[in-house]
CSV table of C-alpha atoms in Angstrom, one decimal:
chain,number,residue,atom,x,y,z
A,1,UNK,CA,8.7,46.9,-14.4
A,2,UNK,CA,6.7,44.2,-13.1
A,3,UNK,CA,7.9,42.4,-9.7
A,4,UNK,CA,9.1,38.4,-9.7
A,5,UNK,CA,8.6,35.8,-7.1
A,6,UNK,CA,9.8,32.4,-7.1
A,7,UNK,CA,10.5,29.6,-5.2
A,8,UNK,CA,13.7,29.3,-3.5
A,9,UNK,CA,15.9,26.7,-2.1
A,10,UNK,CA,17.0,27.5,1.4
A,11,UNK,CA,19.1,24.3,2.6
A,12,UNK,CA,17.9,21.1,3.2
A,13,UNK,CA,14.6,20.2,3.4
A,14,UNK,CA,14.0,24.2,2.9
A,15,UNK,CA,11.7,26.2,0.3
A,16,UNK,CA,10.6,29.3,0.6
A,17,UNK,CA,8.6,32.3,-1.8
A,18,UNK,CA,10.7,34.8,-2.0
A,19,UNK,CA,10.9,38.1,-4.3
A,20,UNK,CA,13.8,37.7,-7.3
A,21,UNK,CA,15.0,39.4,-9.9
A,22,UNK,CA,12.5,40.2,-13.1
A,23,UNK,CA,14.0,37.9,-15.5
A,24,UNK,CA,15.8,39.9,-18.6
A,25,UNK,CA,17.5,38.5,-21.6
A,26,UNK,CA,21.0,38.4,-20.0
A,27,UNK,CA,22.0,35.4,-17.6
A,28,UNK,CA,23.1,37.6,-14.6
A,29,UNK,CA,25.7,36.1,-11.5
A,30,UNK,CA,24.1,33.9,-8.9
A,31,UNK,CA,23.8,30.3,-7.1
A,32,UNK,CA,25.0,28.1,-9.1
A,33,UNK,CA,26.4,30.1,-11.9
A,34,UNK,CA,29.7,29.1,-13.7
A,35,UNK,CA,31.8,32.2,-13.6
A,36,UNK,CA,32.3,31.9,-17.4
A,37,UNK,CA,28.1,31.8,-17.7
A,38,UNK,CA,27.8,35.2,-15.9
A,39,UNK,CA,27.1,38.1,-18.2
A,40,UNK,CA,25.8,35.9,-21.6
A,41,UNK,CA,23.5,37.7,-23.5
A,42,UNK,CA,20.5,36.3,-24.9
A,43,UNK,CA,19.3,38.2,-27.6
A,44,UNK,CA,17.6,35.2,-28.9
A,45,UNK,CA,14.9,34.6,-25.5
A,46,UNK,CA,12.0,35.8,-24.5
A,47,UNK,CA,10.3,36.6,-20.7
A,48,UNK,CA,7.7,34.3,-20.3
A,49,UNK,CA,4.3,34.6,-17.9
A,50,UNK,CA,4.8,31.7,-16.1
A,51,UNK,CA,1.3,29.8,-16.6
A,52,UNK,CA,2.0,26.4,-15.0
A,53,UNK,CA,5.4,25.0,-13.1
A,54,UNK,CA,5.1,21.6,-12.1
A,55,UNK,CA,7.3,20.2,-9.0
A,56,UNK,CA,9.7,17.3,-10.4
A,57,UNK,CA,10.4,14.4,-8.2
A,58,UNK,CA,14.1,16.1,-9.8
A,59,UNK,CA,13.5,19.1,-7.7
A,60,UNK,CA,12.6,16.8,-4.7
A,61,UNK,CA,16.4,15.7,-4.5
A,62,UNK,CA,17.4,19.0,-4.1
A,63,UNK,CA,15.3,19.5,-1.7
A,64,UNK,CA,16.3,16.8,0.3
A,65,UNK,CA,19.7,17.8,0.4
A,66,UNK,CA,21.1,14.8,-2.0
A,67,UNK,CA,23.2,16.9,-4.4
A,68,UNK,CA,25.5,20.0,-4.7
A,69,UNK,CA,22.7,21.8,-5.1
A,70,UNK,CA,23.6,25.4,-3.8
A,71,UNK,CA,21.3,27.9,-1.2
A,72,UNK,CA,20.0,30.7,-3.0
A,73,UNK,CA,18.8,28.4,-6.2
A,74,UNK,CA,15.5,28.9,-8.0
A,75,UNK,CA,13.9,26.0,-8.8
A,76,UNK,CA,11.6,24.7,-11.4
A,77,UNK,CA,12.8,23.3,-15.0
A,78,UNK,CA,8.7,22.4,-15.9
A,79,UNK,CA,7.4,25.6,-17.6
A,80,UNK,CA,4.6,26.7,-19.6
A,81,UNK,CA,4.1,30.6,-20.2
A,82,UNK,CA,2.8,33.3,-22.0
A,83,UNK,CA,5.5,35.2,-24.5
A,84,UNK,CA,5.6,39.1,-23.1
A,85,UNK,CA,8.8,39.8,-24.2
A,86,UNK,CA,10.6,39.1,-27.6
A,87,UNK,CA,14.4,39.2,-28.0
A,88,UNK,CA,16.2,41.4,-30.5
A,89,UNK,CA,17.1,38.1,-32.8
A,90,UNK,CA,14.0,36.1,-32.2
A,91,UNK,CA,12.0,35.7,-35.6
A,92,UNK,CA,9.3,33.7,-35.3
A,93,UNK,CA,8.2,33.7,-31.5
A,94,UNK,CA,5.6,36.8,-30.6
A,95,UNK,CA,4.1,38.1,-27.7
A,96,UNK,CA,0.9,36.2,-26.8
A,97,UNK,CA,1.9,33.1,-27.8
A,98,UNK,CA,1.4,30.3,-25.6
A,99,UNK,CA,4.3,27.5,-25.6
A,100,UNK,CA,5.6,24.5,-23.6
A,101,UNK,CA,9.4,24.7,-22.6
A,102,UNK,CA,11.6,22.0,-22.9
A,103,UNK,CA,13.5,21.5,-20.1
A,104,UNK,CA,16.6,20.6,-21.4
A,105,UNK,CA,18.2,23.7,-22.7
A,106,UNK,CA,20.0,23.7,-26.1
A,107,UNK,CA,21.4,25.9,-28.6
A,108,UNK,CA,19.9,24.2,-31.8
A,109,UNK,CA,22.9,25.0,-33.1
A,110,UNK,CA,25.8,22.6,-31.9
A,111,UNK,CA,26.7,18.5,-33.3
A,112,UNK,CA,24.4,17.4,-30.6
A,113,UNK,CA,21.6,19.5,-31.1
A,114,UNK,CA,21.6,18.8,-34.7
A,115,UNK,CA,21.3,15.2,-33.9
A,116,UNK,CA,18.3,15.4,-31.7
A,117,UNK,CA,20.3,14.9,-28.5
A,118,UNK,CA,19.2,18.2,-26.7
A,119,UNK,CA,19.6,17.0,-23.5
A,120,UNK,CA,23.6,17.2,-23.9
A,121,UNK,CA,23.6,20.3,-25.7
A,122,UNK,CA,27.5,21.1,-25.7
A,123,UNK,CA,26.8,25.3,-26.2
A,124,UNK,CA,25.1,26.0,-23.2
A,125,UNK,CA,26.4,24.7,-19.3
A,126,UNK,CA,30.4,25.2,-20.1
A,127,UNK,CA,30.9,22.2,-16.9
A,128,UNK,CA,29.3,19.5,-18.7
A,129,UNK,CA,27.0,18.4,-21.4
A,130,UNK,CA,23.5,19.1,-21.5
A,131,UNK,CA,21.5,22.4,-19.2
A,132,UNK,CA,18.4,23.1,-17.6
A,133,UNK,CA,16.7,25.7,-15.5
A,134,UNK,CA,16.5,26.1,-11.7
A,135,UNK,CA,19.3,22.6,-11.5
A,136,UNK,CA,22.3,22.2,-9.9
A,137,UNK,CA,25.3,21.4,-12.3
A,138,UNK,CA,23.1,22.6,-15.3
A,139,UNK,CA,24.8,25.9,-16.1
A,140,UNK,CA,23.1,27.9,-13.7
A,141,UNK,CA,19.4,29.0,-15.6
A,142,UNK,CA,17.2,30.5,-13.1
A,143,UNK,CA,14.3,28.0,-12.9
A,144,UNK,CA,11.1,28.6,-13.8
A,145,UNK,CA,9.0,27.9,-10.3
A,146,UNK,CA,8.3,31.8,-10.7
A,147,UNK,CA,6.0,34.2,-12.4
A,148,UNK,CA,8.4,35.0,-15.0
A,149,UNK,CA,11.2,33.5,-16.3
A,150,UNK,CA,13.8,33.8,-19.4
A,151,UNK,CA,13.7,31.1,-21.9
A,152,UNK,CA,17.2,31.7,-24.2
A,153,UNK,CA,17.6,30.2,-28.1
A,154,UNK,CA,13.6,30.8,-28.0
A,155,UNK,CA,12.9,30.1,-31.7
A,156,UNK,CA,14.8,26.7,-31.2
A,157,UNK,CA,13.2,25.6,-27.9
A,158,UNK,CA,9.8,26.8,-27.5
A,159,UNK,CA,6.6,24.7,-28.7
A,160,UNK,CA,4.3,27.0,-29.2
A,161,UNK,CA,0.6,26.0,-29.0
A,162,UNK,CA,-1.7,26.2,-32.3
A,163,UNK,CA,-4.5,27.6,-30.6
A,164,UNK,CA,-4.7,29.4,-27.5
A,165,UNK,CA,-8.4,28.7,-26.4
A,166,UNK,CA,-7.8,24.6,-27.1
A,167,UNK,CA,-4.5,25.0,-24.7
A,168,UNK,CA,-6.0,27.2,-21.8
A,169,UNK,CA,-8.6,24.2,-21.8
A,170,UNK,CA,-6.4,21.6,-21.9
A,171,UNK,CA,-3.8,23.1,-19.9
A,172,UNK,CA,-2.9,20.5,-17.0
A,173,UNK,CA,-2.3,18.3,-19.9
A,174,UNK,CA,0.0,20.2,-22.0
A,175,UNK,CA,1.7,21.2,-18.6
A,176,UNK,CA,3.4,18.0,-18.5
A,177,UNK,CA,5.7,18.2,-22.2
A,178,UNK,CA,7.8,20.3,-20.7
A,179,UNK,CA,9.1,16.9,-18.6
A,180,UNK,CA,7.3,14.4,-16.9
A,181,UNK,CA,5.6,13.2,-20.3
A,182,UNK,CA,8.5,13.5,-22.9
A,183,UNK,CA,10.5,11.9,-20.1
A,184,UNK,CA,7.9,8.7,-19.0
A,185,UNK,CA,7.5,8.5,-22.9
A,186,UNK,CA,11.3,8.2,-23.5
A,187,UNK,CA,11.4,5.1,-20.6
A,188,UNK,CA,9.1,2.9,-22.5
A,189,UNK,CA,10.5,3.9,-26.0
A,190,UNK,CA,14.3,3.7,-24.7
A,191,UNK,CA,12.9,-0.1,-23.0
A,192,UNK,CA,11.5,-1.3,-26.6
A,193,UNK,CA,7.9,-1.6,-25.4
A,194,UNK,CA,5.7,-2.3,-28.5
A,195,UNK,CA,2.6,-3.9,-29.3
A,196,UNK,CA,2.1,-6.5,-26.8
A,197,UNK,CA,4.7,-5.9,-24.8
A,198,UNK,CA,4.5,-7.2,-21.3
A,199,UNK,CA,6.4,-4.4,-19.0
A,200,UNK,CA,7.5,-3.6,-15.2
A,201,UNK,CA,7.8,0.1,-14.0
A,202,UNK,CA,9.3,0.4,-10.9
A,203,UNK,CA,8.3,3.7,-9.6
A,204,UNK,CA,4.7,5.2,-9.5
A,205,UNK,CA,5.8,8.5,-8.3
A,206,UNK,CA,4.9,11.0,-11.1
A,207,UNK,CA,7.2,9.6,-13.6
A,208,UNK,CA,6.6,6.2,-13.2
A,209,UNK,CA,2.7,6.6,-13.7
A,210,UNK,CA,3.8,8.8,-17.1
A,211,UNK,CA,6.1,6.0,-18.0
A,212,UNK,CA,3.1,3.4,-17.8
A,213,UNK,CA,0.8,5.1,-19.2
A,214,UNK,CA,3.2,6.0,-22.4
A,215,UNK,CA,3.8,2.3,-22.4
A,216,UNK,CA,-0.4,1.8,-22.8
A,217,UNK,CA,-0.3,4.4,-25.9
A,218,UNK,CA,2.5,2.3,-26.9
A,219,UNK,CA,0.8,-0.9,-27.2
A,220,UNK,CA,2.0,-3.3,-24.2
A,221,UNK,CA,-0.3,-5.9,-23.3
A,222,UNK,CA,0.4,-5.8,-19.3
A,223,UNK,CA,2.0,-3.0,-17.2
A,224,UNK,CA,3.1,-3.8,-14.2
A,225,UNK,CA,4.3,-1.0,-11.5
A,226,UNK,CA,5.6,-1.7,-8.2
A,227,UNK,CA,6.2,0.7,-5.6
A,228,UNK,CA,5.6,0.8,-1.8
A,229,UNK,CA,3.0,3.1,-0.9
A,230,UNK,CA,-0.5,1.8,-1.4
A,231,UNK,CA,-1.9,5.3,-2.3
A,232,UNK,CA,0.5,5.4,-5.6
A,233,UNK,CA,-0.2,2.1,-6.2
A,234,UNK,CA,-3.9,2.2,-6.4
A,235,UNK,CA,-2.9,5.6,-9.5
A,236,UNK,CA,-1.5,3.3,-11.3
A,237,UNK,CA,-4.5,0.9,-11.3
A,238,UNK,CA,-7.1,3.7,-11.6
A,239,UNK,CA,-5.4,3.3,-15.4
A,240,UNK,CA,-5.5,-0.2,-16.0
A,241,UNK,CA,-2.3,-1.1,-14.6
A,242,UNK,CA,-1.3,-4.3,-12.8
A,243,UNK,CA,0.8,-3.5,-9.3
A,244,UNK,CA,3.5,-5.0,-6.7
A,245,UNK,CA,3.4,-3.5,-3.4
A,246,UNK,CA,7.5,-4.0,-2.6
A,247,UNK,CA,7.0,-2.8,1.1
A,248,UNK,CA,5.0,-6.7,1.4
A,249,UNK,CA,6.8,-8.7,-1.2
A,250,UNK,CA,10.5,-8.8,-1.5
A,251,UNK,CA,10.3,-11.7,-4.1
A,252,UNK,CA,9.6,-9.2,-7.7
A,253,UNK,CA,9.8,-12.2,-9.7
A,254,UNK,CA,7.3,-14.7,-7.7
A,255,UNK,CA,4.9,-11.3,-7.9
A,256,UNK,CA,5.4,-11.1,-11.6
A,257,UNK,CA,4.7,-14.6,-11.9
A,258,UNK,CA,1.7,-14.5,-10.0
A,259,UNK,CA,0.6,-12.0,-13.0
A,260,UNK,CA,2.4,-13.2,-16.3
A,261,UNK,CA,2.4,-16.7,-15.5
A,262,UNK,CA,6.1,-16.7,-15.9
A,263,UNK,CA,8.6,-13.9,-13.8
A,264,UNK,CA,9.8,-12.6,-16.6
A,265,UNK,CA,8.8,-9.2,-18.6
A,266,UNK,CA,9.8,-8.1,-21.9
A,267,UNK,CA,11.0,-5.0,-20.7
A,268,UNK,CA,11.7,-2.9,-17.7
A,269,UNK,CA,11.7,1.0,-17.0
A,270,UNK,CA,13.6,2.3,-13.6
A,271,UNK,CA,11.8,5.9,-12.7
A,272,UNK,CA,13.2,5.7,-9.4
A,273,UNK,CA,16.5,6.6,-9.6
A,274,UNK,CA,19.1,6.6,-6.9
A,275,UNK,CA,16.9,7.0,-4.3
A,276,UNK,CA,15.7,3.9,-4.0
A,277,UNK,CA,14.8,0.9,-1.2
A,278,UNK,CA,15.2,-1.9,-0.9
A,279,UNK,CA,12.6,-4.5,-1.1
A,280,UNK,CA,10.0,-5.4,2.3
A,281,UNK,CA,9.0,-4.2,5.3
A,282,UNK,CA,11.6,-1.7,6.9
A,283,UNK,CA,13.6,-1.6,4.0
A,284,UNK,CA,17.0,0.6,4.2
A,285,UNK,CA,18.0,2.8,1.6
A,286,UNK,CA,19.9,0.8,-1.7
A,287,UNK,CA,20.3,3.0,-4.4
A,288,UNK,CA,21.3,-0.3,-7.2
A,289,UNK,CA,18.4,-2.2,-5.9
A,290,UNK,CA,16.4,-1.1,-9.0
A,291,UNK,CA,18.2,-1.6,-11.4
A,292,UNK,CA,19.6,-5.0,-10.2
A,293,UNK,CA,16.0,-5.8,-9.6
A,294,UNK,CA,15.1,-5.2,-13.5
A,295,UNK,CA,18.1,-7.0,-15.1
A,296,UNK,CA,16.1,-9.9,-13.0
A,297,UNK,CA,12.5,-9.6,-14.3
A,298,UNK,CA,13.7,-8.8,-17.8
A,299,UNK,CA,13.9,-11.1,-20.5
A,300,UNK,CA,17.3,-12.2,-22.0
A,301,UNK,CA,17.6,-9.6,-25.1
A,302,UNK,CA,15.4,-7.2,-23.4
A,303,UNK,CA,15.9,-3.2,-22.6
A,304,UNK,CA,16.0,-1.5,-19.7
A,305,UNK,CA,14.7,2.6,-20.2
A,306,UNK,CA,15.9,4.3,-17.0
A,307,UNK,CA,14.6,7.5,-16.7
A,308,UNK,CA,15.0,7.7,-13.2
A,309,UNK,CA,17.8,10.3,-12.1
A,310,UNK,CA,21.5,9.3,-11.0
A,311,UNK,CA,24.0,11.5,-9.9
A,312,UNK,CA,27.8,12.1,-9.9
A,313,UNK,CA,27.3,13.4,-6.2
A,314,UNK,CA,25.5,12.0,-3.6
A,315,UNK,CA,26.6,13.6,-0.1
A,316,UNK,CA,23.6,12.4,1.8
A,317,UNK,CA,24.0,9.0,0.4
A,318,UNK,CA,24.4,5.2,3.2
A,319,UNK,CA,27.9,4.9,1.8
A,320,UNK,CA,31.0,6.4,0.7
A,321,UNK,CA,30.7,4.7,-2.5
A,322,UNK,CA,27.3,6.1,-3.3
A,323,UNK,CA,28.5,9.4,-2.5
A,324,UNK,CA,30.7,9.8,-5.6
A,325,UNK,CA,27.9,7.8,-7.6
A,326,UNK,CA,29.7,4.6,-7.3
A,327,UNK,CA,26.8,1.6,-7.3
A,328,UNK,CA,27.0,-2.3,-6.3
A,329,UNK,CA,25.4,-2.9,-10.1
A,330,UNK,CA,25.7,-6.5,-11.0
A,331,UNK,CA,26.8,-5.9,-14.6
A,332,UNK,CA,27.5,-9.1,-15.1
A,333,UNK,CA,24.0,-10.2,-14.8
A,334,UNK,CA,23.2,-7.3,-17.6
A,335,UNK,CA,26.2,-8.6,-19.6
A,336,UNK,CA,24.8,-12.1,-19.4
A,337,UNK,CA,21.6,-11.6,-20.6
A,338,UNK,CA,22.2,-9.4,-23.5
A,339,UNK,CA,20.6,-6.1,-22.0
A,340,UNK,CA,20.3,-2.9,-23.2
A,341,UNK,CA,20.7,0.0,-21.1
A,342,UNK,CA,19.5,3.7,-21.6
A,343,UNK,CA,20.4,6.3,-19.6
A,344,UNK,CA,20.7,10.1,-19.0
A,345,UNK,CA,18.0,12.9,-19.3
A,346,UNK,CA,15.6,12.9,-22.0
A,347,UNK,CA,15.8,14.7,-25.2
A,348,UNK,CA,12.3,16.6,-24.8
A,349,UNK,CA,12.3,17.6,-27.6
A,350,UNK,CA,12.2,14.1,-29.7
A,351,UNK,CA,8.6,13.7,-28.6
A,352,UNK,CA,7.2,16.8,-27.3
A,353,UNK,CA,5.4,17.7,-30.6
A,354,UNK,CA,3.4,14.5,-31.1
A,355,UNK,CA,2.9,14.2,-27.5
A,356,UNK,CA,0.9,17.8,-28.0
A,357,UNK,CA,-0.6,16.6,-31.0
A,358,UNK,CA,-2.2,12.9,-28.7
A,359,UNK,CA,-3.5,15.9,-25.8
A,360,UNK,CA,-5.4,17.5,-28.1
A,361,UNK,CA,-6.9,15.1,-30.0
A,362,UNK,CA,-7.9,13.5,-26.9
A,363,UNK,CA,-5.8,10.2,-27.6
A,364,UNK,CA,-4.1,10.7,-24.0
A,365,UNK,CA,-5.1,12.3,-20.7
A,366,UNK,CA,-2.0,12.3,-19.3
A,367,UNK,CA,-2.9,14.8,-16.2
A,368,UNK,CA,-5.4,12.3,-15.0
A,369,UNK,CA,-3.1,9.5,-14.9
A,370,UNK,CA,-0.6,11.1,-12.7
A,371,UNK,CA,-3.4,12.7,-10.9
A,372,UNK,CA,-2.6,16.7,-12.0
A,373,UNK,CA,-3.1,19.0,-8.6
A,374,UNK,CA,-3.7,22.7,-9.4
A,375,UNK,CA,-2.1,25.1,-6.1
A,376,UNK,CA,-1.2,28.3,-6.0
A,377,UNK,CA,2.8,29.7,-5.7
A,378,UNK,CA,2.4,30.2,-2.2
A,379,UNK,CA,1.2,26.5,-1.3
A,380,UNK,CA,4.4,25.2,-3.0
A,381,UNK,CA,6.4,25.0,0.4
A,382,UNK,CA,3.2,22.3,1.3
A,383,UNK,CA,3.3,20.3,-2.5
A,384,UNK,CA,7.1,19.6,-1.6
A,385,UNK,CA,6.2,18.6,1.9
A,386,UNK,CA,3.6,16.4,1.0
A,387,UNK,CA,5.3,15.4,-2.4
A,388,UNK,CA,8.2,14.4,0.2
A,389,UNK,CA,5.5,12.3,2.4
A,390,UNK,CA,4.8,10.2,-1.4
A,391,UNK,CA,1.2,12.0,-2.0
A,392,UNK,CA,-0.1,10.5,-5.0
A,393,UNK,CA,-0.6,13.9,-6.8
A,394,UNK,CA,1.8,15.6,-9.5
A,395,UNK,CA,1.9,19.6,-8.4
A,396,UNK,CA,1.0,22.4,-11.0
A,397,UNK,CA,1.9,25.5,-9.6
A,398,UNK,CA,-0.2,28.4,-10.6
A,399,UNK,CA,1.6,31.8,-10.3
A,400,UNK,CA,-1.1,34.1,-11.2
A,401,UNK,CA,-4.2,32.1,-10.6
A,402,UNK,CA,-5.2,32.6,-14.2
A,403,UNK,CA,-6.7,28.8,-13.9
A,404,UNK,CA,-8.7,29.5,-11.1
């Protein structure tokens, strides 16, 4: 049997490569496992070659000791593999295929599922809604930052590539459905941008740059992204996009103005999440800023997609109220203006088939907008340091240097 390596969370600020278990189609005890998970079969995965694992401004969290997350956990929910190994009930997934994995993981078969809500799949994390791999609170899946993982309810989940030449040469593109595209995509559908849309991103970490450039495909006139490192900033423009640098201007709305002509957008996306700062130089950690910020700059009747992650538990968090995900949001100021709000993870699969079919017809290159960075599994410890410093690069981890 072939050997496994992954990467592991050791404790915070902590990742290391270490040897794991060879996946097999049975989800086995371990960090982060609900004692009622332990033991399920799986019949209906496959083992996956892990091809390409990206690291997730998600993982990042972790990382930095912000949630539950538990030592011992293998990271990684952004997955695209070869098939080696076909379970008993799978019937039309076969070895060699190559296929993108969804990161939410979902039966197919429950009420949510059916109605294209994978990402609260009520079948497979018996603590909440809704799973993924290598997460904490996400019914213990062993992630996928690895050289082989199990993928369970495989005929459901995996999108498997047409043709395996066109995807090995546009593999830093196709890379990206398993998340970061599905999930940028989801903040500009979820915040109603259309044709001629004028819209702010705050955020040009990986998801925000995915998040304005899915509101490009989309049709929006201007896209504006504000952030506070130059380097991320200057992404977002290599695309076309208009930028705020919020470590020199704490006024969003004069900036916006300065732009627009008025300091108002149409809509806004949040794909920072609760990590966020406040506005200017030496700014302290506020986790609402952002979405107070947008209920500001957006229109009355406008939407607000907010991709960006929030959690129940925050134990690293400035104050006691953000440590049980309690936020200072003004409501009010949403309730006033008619505002539409859309939270939670994204349903992947919703867009991850059309999103393929735009990569390879060459309508989008996605891995050039968020500035795709191809290293090896042992430089992953380095991508999360220098993912941690804000590097403008999104991290594709490649196991078996098969894209060298």
């Amino acid at each position: 049997m072939a050997g496994n390596r992954g990467i592991v969370y050791q404790g915070k600020g902590i990742v290391e490569v270490k040897d794991i278990d060879y996946p097999d189609l049975v989800l086995r005890e371990g960090p982060g496992v609900p004692k009622s998970n332990v033991g399920r079969k799986c019949e209906h995965g496959v083992v996956l070659k892990v091809i390409t694992t990206n690291i997730c401004g998600s993982d990042q969290h972790m990382v930095r000791g912000r949630t539950t997350a538990p030592e011992g956990l293998v990271l990684g929910h952004e997955i695209t593999g070869e098939v080696v190994e076909v379970g008993r009930d799978v019937e039309f997934v076969k070895k060699g295929d190559i296929a993108s994995v969804p990161f939410n993981i979902a039966c197919g078969r429950c009420v949510m599922c059916r109605e294209q809500k994978t990402h609260i799949c009520l079948n497979v994390n018996p603590e909440r809604p809704g799973g993924a791999y290598g997460y904490v609170d996400m019914g213990g899946w062993v992630g996928g930052q690895s050289e082989y993982v199990m993928v369970p309810y495989a005929d459901f989940q995996l999108l498997v590539f047409p043709d395996r030449d066109q995807a090995m040469e546009k593999i830093l593109d196709l890379t990206m459905l398993s998340d970061i595209f599905p999930t940028g995509y989801h903040g500009a559908v979820s915040a109603g941008v259309k044709t001629g849309s004028t819209v702010y991103v705050a955020g040009a970490g990986p998801v925000g740059l995915a998040a304005a450039h899915s509101a490009q495909l989309l049709g929006a006139s201007v896209v504006i992204v504000g952030d506070m490192q130059e380097e991320r900033l200057k992404q977002a423009e290599s695309f076309g996009c208009e930028t705020v640098n919020l470590a020199k201007h704490d006024n969003l709305g004069e900036q916006i103005e300065q732009i627009l002509g008025e300091p108002i957008v149409d809509c806004s996306i949040d794909a920072v999440g609760f990590e966020a700062s406040g506005h200017g130089e030496n700014a302290e950690e506020q986790p609402a800023v952002v979405l107070n910020t947008i209920m500001d700059v957006t229109k009355a009747g406008g939407s607000l997609g907010i991709p960006g992650l929030y959690v129940t538990e925050d134990p690293g968090a400035t104050d006691e109220d953000a440590k049980s995900g309690s936020l200072k949001v003004r409501f009010g100021q949403g309730w006033a203006k008619a505002h539409t709000f859309v939270t939670g993870q994204t349903p992947a699969m919703q867009y991850n088939r059309d999103l393929m079919k735009a990569i390879l017809s060459g309508r989008t290159n996605i891995a050039k907008a968020v500035n795709a960075t191809v290293i090896g599994l042992d430089d992953a410890p380095k991508g999360y340091s220098d993912f941690d410093k804000g590097v403008s690069k999104k991290f594709v981890i490649d196991p078996h240097g098969s894209l060298k």
